[in-house]
mmCIF file of C-alpha atoms and ligand atoms in Angstrom:
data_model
loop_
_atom_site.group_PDB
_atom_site.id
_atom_site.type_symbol
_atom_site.label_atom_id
_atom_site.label_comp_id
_atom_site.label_asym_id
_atom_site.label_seq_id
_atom_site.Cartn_x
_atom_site.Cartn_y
_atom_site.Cartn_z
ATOM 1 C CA UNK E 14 -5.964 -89.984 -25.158
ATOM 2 C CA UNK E 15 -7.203 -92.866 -27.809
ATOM 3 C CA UNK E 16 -7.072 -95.917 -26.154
ATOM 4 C CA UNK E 17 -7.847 -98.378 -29.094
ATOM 5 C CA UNK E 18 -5.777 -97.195 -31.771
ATOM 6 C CA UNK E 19 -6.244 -99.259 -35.164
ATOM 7 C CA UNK E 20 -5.067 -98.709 -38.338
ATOM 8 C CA UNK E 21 -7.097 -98.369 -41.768
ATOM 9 C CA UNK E 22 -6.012 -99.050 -45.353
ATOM 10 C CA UNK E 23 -7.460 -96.897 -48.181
ATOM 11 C CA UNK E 24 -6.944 -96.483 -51.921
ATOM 12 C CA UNK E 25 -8.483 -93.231 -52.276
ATOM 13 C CA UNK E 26 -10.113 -90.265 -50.432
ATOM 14 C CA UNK E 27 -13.827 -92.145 -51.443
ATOM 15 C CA UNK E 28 -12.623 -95.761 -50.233
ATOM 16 C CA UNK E 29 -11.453 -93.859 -46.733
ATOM 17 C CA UNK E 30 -14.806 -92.342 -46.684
ATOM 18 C CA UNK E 31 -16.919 -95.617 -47.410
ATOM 19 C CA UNK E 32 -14.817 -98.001 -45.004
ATOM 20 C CA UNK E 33 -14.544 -95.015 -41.716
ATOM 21 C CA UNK E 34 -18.600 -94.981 -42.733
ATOM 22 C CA UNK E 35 -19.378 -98.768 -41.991
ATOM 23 C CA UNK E 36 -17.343 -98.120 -38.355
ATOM 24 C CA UNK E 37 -19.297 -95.678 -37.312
ATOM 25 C CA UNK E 38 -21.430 -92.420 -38.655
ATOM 26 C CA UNK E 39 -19.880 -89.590 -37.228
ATOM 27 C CA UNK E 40 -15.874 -88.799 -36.555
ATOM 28 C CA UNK E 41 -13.875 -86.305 -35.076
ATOM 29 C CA UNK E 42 -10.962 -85.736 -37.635
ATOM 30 C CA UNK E 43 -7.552 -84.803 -35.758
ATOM 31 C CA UNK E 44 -5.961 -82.905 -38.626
ATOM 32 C CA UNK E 45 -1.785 -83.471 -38.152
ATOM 33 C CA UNK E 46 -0.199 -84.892 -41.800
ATOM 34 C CA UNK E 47 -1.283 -84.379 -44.630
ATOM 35 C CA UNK E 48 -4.247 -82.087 -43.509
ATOM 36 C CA UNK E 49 -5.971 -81.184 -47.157
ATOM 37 C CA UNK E 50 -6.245 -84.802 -48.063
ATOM 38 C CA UNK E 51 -7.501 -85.441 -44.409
ATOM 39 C CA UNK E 52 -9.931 -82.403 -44.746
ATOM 40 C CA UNK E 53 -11.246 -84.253 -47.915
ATOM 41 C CA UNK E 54 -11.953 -87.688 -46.009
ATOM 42 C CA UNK E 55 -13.519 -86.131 -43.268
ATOM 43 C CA UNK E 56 -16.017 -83.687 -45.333
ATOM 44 C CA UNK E 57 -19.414 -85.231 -44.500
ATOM 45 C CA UNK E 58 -17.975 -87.372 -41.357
ATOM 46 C CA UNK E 59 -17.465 -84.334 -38.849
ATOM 47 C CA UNK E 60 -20.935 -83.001 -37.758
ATOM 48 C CA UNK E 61 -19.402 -80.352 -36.303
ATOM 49 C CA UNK E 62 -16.709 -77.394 -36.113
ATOM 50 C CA UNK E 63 -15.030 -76.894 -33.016
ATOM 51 C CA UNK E 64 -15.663 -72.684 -32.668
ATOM 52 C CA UNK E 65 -16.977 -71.514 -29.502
ATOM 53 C CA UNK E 66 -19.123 -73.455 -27.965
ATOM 54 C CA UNK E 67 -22.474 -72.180 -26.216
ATOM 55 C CA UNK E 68 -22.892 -74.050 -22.779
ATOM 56 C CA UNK E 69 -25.692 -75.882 -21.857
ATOM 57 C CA UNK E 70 -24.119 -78.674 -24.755
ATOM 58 C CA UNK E 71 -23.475 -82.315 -24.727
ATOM 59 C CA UNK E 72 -20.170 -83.029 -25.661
ATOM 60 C CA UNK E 73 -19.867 -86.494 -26.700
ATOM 61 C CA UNK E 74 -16.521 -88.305 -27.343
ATOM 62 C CA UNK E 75 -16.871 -89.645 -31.057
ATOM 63 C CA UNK E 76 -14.533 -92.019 -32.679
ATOM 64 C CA UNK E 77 -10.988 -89.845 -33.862
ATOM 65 C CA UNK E 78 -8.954 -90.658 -36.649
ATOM 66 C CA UNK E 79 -6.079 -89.233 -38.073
ATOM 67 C CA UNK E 80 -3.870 -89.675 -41.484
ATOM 68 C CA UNK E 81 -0.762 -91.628 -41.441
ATOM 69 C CA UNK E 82 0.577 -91.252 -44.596
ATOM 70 C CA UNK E 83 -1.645 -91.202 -48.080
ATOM 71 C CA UNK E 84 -2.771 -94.612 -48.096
ATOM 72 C CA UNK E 85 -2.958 -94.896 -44.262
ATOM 73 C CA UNK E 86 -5.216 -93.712 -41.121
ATOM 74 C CA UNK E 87 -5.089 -94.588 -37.617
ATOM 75 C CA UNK E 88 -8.084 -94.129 -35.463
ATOM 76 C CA UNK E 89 -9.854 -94.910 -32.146
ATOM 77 C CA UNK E 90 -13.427 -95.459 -31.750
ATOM 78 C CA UNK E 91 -12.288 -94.917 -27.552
ATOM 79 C CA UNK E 92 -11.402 -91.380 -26.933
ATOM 80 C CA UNK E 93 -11.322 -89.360 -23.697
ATOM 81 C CA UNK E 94 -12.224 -85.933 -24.700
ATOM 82 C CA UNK E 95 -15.005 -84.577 -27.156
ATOM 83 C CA UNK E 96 -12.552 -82.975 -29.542
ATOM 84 C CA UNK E 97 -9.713 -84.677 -31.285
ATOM 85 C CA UNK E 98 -6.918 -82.212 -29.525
ATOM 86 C CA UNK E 99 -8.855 -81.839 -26.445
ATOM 87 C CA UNK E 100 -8.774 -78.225 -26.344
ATOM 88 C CA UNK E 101 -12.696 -76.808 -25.571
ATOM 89 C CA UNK E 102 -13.495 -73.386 -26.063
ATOM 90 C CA UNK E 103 -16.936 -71.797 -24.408
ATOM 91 C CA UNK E 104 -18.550 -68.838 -25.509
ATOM 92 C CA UNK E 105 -17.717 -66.740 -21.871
ATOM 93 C CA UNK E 106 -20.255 -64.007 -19.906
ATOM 94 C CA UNK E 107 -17.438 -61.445 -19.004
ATOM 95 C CA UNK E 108 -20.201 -59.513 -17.204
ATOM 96 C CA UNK E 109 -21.194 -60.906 -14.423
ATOM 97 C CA UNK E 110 -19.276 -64.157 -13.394
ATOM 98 C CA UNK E 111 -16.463 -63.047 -10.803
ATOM 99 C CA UNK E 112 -13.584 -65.261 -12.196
ATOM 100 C CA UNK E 113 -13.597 -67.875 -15.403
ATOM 101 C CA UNK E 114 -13.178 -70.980 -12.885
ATOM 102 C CA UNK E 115 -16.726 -71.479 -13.999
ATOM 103 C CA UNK E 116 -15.491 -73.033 -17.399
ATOM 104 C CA UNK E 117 -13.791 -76.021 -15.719
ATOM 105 C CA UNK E 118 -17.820 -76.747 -13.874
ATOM 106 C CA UNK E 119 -19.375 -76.255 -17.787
ATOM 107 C CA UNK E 120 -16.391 -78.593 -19.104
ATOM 108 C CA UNK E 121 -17.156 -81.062 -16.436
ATOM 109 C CA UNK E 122 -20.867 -80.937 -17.336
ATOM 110 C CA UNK E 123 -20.486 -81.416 -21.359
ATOM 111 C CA UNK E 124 -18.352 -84.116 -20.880
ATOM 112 C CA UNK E 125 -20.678 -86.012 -18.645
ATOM 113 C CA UNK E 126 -23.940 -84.841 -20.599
ATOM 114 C CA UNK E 127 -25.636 -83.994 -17.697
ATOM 115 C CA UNK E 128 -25.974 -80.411 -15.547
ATOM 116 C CA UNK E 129 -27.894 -79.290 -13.337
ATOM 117 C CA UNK E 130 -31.835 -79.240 -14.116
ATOM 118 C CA UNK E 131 -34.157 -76.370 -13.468
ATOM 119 C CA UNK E 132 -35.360 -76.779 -9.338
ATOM 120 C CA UNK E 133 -32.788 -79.478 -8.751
ATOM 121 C CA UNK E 134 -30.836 -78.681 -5.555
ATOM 122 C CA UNK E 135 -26.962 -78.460 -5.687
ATOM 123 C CA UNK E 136 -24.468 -78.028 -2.788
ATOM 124 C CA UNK E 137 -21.598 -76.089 -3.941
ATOM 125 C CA UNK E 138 -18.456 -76.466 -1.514
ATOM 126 C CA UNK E 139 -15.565 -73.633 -1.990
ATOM 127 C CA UNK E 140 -18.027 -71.524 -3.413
ATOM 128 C CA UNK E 141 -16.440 -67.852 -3.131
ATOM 129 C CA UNK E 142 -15.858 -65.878 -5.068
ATOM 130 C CA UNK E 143 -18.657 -67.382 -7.255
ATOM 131 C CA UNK E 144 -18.361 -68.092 -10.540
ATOM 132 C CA UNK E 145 -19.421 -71.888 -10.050
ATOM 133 C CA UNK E 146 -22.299 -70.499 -8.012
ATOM 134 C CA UNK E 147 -23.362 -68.026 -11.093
ATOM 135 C CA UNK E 148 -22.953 -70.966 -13.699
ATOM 136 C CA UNK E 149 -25.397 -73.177 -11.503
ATOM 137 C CA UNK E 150 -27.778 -70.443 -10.889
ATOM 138 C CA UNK E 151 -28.175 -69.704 -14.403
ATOM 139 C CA UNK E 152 -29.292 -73.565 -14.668
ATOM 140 C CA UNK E 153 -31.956 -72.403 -12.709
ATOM 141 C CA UNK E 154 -30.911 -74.561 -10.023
ATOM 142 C CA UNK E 155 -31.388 -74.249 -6.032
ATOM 143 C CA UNK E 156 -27.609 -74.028 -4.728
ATOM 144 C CA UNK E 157 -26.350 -74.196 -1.653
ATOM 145 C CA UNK E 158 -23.215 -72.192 -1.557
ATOM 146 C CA UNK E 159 -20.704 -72.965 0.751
ATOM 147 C CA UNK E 160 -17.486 -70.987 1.838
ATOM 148 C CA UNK E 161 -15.486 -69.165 4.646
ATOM 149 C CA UNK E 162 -15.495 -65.875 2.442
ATOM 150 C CA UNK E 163 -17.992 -64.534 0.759
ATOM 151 C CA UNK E 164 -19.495 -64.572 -2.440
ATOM 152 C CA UNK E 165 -18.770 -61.489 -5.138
ATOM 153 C CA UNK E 166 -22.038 -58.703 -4.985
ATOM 154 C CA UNK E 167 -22.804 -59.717 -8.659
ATOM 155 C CA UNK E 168 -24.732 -63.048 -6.828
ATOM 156 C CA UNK E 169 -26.661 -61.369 -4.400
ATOM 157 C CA UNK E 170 -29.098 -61.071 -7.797
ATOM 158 C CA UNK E 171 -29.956 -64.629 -7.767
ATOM 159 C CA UNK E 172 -32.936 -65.533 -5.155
ATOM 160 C CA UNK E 173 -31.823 -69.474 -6.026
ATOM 161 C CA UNK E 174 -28.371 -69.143 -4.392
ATOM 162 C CA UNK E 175 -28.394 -69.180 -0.731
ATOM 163 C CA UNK E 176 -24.727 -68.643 0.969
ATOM 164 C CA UNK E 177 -23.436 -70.129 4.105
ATOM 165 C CA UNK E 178 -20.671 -69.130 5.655
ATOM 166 C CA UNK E 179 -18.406 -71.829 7.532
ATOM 167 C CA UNK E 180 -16.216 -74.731 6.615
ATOM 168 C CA UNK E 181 -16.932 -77.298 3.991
ATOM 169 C CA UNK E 182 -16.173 -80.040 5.617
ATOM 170 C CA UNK E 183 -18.533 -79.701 8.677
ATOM 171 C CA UNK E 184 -21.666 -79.871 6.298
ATOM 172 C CA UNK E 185 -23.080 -83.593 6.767
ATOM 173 C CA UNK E 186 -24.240 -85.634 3.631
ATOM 174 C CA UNK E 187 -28.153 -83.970 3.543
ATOM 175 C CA UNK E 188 -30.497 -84.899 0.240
ATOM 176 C CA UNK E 189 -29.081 -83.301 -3.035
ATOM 177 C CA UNK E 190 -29.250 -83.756 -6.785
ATOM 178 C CA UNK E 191 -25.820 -82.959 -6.815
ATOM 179 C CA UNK E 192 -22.228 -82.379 -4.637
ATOM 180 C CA UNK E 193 -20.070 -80.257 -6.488
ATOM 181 C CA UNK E 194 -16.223 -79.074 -4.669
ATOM 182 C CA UNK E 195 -13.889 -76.528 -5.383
ATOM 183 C CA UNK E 196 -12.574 -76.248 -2.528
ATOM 184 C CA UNK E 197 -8.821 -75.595 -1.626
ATOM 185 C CA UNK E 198 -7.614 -78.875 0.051
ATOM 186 C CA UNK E 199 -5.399 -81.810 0.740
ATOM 187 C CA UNK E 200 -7.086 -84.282 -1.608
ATOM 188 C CA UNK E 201 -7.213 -87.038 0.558
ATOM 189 C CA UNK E 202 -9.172 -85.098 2.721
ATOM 190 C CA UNK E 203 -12.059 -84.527 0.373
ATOM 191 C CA UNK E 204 -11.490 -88.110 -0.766
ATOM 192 C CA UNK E 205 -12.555 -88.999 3.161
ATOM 193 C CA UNK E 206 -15.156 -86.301 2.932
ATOM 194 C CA UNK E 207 -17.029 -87.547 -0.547
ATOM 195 C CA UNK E 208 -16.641 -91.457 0.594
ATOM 196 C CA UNK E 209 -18.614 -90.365 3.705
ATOM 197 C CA UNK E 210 -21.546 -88.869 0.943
ATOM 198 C CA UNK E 211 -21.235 -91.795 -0.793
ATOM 199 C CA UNK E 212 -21.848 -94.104 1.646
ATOM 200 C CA UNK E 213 -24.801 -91.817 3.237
ATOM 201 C CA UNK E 214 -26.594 -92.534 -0.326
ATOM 202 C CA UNK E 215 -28.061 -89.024 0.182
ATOM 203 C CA UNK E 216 -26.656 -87.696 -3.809
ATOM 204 C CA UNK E 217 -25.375 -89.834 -6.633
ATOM 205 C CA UNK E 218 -23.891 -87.165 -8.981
ATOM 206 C CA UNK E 219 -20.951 -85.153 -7.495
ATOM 207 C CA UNK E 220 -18.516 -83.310 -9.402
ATOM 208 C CA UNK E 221 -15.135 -82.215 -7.761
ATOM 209 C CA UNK E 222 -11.704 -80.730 -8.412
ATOM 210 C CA UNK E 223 -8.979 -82.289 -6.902
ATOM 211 C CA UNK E 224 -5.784 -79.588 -6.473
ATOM 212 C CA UNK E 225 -2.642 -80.235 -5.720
ATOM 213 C CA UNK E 226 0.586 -78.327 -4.285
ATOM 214 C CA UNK E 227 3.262 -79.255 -6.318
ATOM 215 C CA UNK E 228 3.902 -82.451 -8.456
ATOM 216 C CA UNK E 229 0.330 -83.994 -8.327
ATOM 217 C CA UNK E 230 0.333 -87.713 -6.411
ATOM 218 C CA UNK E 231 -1.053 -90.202 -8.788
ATOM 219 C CA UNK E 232 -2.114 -92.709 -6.192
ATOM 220 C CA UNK E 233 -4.471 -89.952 -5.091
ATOM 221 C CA UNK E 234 -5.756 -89.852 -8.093
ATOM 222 C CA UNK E 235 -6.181 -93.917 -8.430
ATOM 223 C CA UNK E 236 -8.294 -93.973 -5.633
ATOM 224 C CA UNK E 237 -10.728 -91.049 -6.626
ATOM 225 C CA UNK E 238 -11.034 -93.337 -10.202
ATOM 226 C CA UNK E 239 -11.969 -96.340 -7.781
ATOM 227 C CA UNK E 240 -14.616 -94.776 -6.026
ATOM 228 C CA UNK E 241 -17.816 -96.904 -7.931
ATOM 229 C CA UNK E 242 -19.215 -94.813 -11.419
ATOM 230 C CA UNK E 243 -16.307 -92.474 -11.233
ATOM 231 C CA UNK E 244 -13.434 -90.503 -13.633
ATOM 232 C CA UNK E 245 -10.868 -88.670 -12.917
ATOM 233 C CA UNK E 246 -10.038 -86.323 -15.860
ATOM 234 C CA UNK E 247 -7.669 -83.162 -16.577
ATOM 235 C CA UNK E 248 -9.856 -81.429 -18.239
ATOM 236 C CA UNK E 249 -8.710 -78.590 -21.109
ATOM 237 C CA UNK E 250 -9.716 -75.890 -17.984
ATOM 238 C CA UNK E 251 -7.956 -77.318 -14.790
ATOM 239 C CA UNK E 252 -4.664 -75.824 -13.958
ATOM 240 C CA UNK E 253 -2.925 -78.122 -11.384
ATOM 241 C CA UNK E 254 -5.819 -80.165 -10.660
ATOM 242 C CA UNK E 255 -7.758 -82.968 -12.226
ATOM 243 C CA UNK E 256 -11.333 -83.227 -11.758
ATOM 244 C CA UNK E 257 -13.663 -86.187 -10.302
ATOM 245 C CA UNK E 258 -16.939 -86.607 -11.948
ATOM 246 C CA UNK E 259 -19.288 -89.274 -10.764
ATOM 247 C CA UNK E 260 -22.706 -90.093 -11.323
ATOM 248 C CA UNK E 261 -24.592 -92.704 -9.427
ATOM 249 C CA UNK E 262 -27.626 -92.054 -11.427
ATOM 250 C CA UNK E 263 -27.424 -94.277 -14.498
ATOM 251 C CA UNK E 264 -27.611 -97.611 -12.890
ATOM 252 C CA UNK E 265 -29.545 -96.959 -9.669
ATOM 253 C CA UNK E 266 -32.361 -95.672 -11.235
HETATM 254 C C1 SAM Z 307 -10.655 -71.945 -5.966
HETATM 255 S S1 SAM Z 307 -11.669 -71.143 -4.837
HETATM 256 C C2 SAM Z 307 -13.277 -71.506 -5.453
HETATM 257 C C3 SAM Z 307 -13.660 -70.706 -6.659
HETATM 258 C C4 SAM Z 307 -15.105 -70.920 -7.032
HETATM 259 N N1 SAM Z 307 -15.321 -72.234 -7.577
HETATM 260 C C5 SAM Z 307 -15.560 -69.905 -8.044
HETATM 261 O O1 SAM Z 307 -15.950 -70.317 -9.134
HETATM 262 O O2 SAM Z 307 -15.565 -68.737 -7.751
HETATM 263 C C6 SAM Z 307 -11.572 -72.145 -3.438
HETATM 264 C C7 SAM Z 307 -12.392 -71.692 -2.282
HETATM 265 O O3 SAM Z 307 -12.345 -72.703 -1.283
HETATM 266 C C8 SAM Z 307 -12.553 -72.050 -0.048
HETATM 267 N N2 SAM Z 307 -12.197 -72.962 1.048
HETATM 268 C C9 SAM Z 307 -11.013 -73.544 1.309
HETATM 269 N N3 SAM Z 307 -11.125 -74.355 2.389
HETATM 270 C C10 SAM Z 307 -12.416 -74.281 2.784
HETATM 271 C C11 SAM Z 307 -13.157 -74.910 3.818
HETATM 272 N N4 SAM Z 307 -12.601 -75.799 4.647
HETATM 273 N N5 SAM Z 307 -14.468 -74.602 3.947
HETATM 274 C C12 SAM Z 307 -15.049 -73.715 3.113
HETATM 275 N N6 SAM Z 307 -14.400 -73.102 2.103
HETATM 276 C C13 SAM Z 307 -13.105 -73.388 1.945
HETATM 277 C C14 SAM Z 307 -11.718 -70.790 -0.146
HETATM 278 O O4 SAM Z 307 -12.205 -69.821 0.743
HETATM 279 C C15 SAM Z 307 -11.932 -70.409 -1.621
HETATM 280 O O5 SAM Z 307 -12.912 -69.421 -1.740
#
């Protein structure tokens, strides 16, 4: 989504160059019409080629812009995802993860620009099979893993995860770098649960999928995007679900 669309006037490939240059330094160049002369312009503005990415990365949204017609260009400088079409490809471990749900959680984490440090504590709701719980132990995080089944055999390598079998939902708000939910739910029922975290003060950076059954209920999602320092994004990995991301951090500290 590009929020701020404006549009640009240019005489030649050089003149786009120069004038996108004095708006900002780097651009992500969403390649539609006219894609060779586009190409051209953007040769020396993009920093970087969309492949595979390898996760731990910061993702930042740059400014987008793409060509209108040969004299034209429309961009944004406010856009919601890190690449121009949005799509985000990781490089993936098909070894030992137990399902790919994991790439939703890295998404998540290179859009915000934050994951998980080495020793920080996570609680990890929804947790089996355990792919989210592999991602975060590889961080070298501590993590709490939460679920009524349990977690895939490939974990039981990891002396940082420590499973607990029960519901969710029964887990009080207890000190931790982070609160992250997969869980299968009514959203309005984590929305109770989170505000309840919130409020405790006990974690300020909580990162949560929000599923739905059926045509998703957008005043769900309104009030998840309320909640103070929050987003609500579908990210390039979520199926029928969007994902909450908030982080407390930045201004509290
Ligand atoms: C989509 S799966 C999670 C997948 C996980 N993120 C992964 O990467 O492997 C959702 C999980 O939520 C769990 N779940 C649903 N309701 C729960 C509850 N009230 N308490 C604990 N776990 C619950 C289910 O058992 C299921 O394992």
């Amino acid at each position: 989504m590009w929020r701020d669309i404006q549009l640009l006037e240019f005489k030649s490939i050089t003149d786009a160059k120069k004038k996108l240059k004095t708006i900002s330094k780097r651009w992500n160049y969403f390649g539609d019409k006219l894609n060779r002369r586009g190409a051209l312009i953007a040769e020396g503005l993009t920093s970087k080629k969309w492949g595979s990415i390898e996760f731990p990365t910061s993702l930042p949204a740059l400014p987008a812009f793409t060509l209108l017609d040969t004299g034209r260009l429309a961009y944004s400088l406010k856009v919601q995802r890190p690449t121009s079409s949005g799509e985000i490809s990781f490089k993936e471990n098909k070894k030992i993860p137990p399902s790919r749900a994991y790439l939703k959680l890295w998404e998540a984490f290179s859009i915000l620009g934050k994951w998980p440090q080495a020793g920080e504590s996570v609680i990890e709701l929804g947790a089996s099979p355990g792919s989210w719980s592999w991602a975060l132990a590889e961080l070298g995080a501590t993590v709490l893993s939460v679920d009524r089944s349990p977690l895939h055999e490939n974990l039981s390598r990891y002396p940082n995860i420590r499973f607990q079998k029960g519901d969710a939902f029964s887990l009080e708000p207890q000190k931790s770098d982070w609160l992250v939910s997969d869980v299968i739910c009514f959203p309005g029922k984590l929305l109770e649960y989170v505000t309840h975290w919130l409020a405790s003060g006990q974690c300020q950076k909580f990162i949560c999928t929000l599923k739905f059954t059926g045509t998703p209920d957008p005043a769900i999602v309104d009030r998840f995007r309320r909640l103070p320092h929050s987003r609500v994004l579908h990210l390039f990995h979520n199926k029928n679900e969007v994902t909450w991301i908030c982080d407390a951090s930045v201004v509290s500290r």
